[in-house]
PDB file of C-alpha atoms and ligand atoms in Angstrom:
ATOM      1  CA  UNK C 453     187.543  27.773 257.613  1.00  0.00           C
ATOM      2  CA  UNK C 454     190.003  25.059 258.329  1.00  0.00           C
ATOM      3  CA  UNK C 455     192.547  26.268 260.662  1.00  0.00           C
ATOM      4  CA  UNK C 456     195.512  25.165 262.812  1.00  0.00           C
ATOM      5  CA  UNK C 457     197.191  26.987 265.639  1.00  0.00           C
ATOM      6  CA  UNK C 458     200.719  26.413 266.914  1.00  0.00           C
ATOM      7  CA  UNK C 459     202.397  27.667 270.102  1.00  0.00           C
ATOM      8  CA  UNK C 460     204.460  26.484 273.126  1.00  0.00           C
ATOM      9  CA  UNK C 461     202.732  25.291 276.048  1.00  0.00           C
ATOM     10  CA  UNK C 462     201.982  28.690 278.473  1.00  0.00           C
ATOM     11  CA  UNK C 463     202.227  30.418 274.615  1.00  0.00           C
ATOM     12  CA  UNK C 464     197.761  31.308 275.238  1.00  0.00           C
ATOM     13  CA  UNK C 465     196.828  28.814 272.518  1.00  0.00           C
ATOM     14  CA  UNK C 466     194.202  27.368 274.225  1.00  0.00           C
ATOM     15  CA  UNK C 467     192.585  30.618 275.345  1.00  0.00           C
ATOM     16  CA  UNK C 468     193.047  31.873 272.004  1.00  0.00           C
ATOM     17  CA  UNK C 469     191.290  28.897 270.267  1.00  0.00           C
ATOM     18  CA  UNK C 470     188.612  28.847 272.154  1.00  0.00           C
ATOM     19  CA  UNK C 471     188.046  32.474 271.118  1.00  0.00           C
ATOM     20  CA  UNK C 472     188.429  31.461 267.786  1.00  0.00           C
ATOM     21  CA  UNK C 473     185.742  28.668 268.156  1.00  0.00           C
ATOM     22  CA  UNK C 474     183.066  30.921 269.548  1.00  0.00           C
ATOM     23  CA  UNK C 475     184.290  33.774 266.805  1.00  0.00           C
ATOM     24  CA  UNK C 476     183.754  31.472 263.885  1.00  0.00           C
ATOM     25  CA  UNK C 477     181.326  28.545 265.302  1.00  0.00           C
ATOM     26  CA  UNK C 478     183.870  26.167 264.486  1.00  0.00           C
ATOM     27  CA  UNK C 479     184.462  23.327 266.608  1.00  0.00           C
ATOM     28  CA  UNK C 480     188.104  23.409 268.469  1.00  0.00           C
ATOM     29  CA  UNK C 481     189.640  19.851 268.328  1.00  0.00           C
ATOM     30  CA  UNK C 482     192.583  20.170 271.159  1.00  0.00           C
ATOM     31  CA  UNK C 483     193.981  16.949 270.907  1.00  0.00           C
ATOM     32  CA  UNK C 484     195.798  17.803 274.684  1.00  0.00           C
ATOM     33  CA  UNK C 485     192.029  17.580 275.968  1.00  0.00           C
ATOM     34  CA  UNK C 486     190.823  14.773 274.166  1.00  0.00           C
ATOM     35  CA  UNK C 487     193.317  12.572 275.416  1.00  0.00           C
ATOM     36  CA  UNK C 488     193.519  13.999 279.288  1.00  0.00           C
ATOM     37  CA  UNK C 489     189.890  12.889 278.819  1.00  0.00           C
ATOM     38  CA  UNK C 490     190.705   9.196 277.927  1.00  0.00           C
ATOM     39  CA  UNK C 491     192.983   9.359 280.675  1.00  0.00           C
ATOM     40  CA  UNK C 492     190.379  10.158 283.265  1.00  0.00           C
ATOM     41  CA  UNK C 493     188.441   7.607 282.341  1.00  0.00           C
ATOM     42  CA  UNK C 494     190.991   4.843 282.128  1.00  0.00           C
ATOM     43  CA  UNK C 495     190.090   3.730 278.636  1.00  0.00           C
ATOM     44  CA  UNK C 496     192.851   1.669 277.097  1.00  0.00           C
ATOM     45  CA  UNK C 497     194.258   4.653 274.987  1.00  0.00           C
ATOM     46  CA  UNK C 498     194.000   7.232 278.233  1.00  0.00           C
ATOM     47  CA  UNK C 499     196.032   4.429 280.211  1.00  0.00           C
ATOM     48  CA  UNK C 500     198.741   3.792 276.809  1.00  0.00           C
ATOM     49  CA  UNK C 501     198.849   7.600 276.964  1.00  0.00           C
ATOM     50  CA  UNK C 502     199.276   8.578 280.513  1.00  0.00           C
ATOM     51  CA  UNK C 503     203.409   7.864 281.209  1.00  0.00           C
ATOM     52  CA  UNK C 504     204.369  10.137 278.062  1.00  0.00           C
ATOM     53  CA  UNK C 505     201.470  12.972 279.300  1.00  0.00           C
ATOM     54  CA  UNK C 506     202.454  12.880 282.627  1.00  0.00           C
ATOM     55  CA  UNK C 507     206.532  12.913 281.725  1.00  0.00           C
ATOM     56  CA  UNK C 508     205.383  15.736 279.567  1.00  0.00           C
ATOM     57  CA  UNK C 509     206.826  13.710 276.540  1.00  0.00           C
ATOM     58  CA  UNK C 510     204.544  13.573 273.161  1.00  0.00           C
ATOM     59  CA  UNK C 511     202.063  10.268 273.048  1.00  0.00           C
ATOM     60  CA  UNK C 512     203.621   7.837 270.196  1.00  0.00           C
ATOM     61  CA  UNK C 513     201.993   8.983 266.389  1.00  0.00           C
ATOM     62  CA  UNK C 514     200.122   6.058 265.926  1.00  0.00           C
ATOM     63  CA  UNK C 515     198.026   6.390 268.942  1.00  0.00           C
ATOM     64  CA  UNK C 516     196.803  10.136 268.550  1.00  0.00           C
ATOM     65  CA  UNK C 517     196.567   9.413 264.370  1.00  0.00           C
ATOM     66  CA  UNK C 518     194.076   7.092 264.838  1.00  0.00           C
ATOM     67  CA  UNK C 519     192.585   9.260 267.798  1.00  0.00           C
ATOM     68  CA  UNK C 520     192.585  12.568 265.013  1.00  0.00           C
ATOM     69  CA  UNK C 521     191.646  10.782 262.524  1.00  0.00           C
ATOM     70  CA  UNK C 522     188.157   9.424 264.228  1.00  0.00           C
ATOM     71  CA  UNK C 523     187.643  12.822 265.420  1.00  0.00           C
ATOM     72  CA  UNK C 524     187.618  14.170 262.526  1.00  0.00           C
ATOM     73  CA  UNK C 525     184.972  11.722 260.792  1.00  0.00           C
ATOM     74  CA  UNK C 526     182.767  13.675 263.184  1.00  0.00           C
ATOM     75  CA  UNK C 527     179.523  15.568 261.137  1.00  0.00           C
ATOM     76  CA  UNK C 528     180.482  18.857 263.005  1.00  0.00           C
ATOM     77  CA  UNK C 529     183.889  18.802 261.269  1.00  0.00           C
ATOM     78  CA  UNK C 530     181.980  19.572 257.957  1.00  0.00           C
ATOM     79  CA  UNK C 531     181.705  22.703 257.996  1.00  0.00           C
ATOM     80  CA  UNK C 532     185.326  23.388 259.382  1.00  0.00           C
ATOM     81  CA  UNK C 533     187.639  22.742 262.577  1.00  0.00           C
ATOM     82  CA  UNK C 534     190.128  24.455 264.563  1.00  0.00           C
ATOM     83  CA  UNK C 535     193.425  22.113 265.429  1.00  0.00           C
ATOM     84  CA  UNK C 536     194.898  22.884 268.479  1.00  0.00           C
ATOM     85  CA  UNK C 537     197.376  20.979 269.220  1.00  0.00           C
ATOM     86  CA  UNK C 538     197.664  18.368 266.734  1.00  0.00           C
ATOM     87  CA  UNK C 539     200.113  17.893 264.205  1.00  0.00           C
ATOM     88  CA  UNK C 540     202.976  17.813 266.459  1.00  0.00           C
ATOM     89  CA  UNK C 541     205.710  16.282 264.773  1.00  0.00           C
ATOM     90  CA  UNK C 542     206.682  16.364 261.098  1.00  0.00           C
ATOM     91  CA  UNK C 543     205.023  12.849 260.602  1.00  0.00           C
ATOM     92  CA  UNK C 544     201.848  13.715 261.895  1.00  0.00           C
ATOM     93  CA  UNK C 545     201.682  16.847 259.789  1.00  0.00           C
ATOM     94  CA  UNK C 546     202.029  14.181 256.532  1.00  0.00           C
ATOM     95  CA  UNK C 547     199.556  12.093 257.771  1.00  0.00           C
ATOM     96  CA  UNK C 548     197.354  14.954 258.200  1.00  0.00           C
ATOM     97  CA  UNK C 549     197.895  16.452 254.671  1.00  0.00           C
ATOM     98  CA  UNK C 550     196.798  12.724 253.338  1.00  0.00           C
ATOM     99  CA  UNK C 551     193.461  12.812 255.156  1.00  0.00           C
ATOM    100  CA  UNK C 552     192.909  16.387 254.610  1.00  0.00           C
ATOM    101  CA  UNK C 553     193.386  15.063 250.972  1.00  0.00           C
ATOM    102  CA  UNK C 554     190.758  12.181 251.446  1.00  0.00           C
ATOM    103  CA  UNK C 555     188.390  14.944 253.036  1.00  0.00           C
ATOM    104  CA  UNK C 556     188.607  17.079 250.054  1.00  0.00           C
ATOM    105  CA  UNK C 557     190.013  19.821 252.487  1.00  0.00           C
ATOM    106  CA  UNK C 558     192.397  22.413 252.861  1.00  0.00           C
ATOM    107  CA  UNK C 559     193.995  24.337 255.779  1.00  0.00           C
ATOM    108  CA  UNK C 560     193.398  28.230 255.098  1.00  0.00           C
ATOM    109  CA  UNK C 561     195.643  29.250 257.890  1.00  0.00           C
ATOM    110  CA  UNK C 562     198.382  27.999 260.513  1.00  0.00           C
ATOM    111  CA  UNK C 563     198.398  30.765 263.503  1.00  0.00           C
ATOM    112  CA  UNK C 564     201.463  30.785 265.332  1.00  0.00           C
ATOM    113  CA  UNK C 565     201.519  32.443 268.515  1.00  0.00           C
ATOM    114  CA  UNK C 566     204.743  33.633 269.450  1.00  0.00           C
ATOM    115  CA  UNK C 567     205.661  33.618 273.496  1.00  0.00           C
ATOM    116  CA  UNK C 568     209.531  33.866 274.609  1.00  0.00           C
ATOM    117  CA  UNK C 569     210.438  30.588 275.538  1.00  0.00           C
ATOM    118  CA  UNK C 570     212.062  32.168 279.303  1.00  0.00           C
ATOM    119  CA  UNK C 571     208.619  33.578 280.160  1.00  0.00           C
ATOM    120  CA  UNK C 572     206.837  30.349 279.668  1.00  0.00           C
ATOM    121  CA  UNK C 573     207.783  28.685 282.026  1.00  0.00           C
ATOM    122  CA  UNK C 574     206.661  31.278 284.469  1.00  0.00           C
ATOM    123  CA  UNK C 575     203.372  31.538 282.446  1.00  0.00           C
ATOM    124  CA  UNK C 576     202.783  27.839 283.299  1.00  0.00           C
ATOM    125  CA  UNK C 577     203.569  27.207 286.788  1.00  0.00           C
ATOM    126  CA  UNK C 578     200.565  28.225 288.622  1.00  0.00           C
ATOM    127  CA  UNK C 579     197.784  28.026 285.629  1.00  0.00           C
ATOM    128  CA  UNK C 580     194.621  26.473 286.938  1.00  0.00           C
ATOM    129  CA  UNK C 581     192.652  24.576 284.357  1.00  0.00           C
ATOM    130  CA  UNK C 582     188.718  23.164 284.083  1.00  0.00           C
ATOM    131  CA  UNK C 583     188.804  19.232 284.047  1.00  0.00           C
ATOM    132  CA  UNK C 584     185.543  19.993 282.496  1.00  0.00           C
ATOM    133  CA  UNK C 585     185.430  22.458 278.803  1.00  0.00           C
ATOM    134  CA  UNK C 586     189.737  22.574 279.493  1.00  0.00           C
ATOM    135  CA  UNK C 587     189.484  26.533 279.594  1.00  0.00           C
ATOM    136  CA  UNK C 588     192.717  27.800 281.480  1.00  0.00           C
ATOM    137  CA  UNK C 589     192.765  30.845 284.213  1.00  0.00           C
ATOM    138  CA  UNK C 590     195.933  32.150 285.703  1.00  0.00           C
ATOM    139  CA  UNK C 591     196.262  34.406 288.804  1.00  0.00           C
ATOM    140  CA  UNK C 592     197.940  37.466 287.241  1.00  0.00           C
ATOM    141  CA  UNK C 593     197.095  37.222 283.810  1.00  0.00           C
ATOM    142  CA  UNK C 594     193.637  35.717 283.717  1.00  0.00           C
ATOM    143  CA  UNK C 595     192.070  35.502 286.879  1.00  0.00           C
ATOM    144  CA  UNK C 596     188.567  33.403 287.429  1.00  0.00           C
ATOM    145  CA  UNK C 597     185.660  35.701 288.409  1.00  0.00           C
ATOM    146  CA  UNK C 598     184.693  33.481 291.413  1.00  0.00           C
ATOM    147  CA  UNK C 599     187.723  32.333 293.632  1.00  0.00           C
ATOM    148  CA  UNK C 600     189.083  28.783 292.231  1.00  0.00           C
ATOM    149  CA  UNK C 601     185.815  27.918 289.784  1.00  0.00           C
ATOM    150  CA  UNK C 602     185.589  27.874 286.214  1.00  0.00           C
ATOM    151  CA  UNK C 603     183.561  31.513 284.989  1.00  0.00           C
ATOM    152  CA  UNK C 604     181.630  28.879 282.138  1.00  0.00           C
ATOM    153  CA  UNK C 605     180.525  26.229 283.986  1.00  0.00           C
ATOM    154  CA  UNK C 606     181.266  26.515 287.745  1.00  0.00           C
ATOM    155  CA  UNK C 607     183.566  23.347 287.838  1.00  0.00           C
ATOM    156  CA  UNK C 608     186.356  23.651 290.700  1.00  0.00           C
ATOM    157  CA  UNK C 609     189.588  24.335 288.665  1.00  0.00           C
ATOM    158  CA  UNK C 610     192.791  22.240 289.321  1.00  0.00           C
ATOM    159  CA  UNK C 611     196.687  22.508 287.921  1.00  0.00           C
ATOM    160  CA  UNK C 612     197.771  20.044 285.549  1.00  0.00           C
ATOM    161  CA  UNK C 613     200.041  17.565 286.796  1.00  0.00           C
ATOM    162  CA  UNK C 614     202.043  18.677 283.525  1.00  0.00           C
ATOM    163  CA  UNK C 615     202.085  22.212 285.029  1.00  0.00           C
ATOM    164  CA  UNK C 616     204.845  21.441 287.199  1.00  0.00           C
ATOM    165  CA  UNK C 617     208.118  23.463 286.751  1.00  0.00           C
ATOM    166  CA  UNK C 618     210.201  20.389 285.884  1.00  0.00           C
ATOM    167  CA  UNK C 619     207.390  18.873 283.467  1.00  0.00           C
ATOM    168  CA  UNK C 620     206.614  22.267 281.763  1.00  0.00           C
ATOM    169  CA  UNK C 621     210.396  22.819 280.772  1.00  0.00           C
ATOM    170  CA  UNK C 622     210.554  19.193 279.387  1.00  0.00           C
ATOM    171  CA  UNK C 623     207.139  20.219 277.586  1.00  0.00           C
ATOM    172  CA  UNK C 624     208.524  23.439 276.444  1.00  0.00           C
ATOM    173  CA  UNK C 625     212.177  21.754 275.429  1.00  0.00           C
ATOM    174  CA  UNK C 626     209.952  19.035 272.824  1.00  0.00           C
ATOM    175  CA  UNK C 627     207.972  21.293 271.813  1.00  0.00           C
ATOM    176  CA  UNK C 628     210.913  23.392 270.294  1.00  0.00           C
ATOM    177  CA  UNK C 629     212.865  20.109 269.455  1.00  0.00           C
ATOM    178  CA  UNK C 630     209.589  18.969 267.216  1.00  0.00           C
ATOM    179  CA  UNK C 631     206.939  20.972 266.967  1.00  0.00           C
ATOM    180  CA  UNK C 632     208.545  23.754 265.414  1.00  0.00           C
ATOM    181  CA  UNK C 633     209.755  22.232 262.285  1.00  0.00           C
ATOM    182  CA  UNK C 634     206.507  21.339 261.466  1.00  0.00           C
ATOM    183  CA  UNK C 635     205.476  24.899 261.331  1.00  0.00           C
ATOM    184  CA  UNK C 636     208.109  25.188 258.137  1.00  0.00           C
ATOM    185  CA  UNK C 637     206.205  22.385 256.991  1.00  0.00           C
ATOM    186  CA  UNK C 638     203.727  24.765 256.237  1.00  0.00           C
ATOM    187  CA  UNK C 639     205.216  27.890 255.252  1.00  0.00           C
ATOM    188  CA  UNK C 640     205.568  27.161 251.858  1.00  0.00           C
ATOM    189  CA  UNK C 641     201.915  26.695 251.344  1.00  0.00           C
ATOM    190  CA  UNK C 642     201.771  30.465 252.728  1.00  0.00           C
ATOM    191  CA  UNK C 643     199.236  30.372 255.104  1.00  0.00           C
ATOM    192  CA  UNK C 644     201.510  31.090 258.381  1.00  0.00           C
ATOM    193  CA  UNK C 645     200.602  34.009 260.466  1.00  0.00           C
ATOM    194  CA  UNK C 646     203.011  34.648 263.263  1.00  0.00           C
ATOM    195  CA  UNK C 647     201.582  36.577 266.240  1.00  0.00           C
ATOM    196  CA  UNK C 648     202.963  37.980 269.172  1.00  0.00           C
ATOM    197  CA  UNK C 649     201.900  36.510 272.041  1.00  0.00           C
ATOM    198  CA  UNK C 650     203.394  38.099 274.682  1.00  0.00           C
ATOM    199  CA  UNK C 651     200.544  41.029 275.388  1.00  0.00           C
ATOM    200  CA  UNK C 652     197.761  41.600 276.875  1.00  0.00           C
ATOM    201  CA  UNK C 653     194.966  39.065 275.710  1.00  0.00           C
ATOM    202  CA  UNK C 654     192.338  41.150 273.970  1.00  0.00           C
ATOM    203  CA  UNK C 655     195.589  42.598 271.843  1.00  0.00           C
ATOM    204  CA  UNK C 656     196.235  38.996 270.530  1.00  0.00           C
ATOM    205  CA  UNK C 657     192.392  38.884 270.329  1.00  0.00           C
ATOM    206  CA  UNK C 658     192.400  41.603 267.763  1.00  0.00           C
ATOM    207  CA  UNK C 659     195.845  40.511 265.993  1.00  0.00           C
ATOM    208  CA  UNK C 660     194.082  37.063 265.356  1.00  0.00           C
ATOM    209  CA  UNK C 661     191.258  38.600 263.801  1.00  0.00           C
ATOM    210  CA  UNK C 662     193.560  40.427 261.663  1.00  0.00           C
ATOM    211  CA  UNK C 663     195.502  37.463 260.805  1.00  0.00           C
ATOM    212  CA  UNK C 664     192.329  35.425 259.319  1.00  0.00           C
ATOM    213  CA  UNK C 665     190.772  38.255 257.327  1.00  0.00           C
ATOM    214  CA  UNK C 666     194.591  39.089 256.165  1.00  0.00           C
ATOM    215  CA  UNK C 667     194.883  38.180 251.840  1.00  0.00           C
ATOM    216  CA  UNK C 668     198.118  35.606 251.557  1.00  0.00           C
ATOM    217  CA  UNK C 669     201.195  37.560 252.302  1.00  0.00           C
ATOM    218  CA  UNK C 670     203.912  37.260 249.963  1.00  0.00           C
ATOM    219  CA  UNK C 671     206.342  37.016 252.789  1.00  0.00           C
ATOM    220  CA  UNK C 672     204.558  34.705 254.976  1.00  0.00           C
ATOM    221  CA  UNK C 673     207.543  32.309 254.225  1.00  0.00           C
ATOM    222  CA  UNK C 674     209.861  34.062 256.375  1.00  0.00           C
ATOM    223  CA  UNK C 675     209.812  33.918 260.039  1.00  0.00           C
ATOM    224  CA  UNK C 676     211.228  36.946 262.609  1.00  0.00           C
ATOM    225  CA  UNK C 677     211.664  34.160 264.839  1.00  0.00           C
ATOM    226  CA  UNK C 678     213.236  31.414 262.896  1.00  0.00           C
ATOM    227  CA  UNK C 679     216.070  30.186 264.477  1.00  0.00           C
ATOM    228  CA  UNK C 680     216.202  31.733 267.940  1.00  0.00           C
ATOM    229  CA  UNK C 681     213.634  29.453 269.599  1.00  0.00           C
ATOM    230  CA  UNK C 682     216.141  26.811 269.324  1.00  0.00           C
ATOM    231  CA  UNK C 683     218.137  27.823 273.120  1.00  0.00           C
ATOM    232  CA  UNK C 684     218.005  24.893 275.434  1.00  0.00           C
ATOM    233  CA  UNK C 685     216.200  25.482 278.569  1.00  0.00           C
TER     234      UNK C 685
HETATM  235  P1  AMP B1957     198.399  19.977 275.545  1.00  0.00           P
HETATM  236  O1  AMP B1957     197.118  20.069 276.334  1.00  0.00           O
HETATM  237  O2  AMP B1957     198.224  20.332 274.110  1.00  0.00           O
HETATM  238  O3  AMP B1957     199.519  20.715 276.215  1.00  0.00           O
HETATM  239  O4  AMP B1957     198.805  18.422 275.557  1.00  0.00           O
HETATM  240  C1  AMP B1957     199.067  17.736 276.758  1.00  0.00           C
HETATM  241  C2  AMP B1957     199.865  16.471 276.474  1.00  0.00           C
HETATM  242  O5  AMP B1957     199.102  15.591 275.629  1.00  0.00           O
HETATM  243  C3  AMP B1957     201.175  16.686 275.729  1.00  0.00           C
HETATM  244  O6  AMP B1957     202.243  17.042 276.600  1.00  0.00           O
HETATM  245  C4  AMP B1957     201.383  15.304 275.110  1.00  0.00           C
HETATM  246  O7  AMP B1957     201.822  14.362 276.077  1.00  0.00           O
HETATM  247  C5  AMP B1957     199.957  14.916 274.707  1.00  0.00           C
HETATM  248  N1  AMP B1957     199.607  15.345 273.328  1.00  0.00           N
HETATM  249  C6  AMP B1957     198.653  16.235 272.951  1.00  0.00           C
HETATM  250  N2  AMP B1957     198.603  16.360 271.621  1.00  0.00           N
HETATM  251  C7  AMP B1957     199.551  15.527 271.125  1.00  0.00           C
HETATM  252  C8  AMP B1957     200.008  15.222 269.815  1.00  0.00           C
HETATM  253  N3  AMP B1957     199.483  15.797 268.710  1.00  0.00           N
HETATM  254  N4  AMP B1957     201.021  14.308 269.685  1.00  0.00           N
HETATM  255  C9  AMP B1957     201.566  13.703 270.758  1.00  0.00           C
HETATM  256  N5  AMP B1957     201.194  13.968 272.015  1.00  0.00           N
HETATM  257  C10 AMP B1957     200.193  14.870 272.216  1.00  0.00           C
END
């Protein structure tokens, strides 16, 4: 399966796509990670990218295009990917459909976890995240089994310097400004699948499930959410 998955930052996307990944041995291609990667290791993109990351602005087209589209050249893409993350404005969705085109691919389904916008805020101030695998723990909601240190591979867990109040509204404001267009991008083609988000994890676990196996829905064009993600923060 090719899939995408949409939501706000603090929306669970990341914890939800890396269920996904294990669920369907698919690998997860989170843009978001890739590039806080380049920017640990100061390679030229991680330094172009760092001002907009760290302003909690999107990184220019171009530069994550060509990052995708390497990425995806990858053998372990073959048999299917999940994108999290990535496309995040209407142009990158275009480019996208044009390699998906040269790939002789199609998506099967765009998952769109739906959060509140005024509880994600609260959701991301205080997440901890691995600088390792980029799995994210929070203290109420998902708490790491040992103290401060990642349950999959031990590494001490840190927050974001995105995570900030200040940074995670600005993060949250773009992403409804031009990230959610992009999901009526896709609507037509029928393969949207809006979730709610705002429940207990293994109850979006299960929803998920239901949302791949689900046949194309007739209605799938319409959104119960359409318009009122659009308050400013
Ligand atoms: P994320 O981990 O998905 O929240 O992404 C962290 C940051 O990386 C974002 O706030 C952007 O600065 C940048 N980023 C990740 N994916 C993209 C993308 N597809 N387009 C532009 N910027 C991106």
């Amino acid at each position: 399966m090719n899939l995408l998955i949409f939501g706000a930052p603090g929306s669970g996307k990341g914890t939800q796509a890396e269920f996904i990944k294990e669920r369907l041995g698919i690998p997860q291609i989170a843009t978001g990670d890739i590039l806080r990667s380049e920017k640990r290791r100061q390679t030229e993109l991680g330094v172009q990218a760092q001002k907009y990351m760290d302003a909690g602005k999107l990184v220019p087209d171009d530069l994550v295009i060509a990052m995708l589209q390497k990425r995806l050249a990858e053998p372990d893409c073959s048999a299917g990917f999940l994108l999290d993350g990535f496309p995040r404005t209407v142009v990158q969705a275009q480019v996208l459909d044009r390699m998906m085109l040269g790939l002789r691919k199609q998506f099967d389904r765009a998952l769109y976890l739906y959060v509140p916008p005024e509880k994600l805020v609260e959701r991301l101030s205080g997440r901890l995240t691995c600088p390792e695998c980029g799995r994210t723990y929070h203290p109420k909601s998902k708490p790491p089994r040992n103290d401060s240190v990642c349950d999959f591979d031990g590494t001490e867990l840190y927050q974001r310097e995105d995570d900030t109040p200040e940074t995670a509204r600005t993060r949250i404001q773009v992403y409804l400004d031009d990230t959610l267009p992009v999901l009526d991008y896709y609507r037509s083609g029928n393969i949207v699948r809006e979730i709610d988000g705002d429940r207990p994890i293994e109850e979006v676990k299960s929803a998920i499930l239901e949302a791949l196996n689900s046949p194309p829905a007739a209605d799938a064009a319409t959104s119960p959410h359409g318009g009122e993600e659009k308050v400013l923060l």
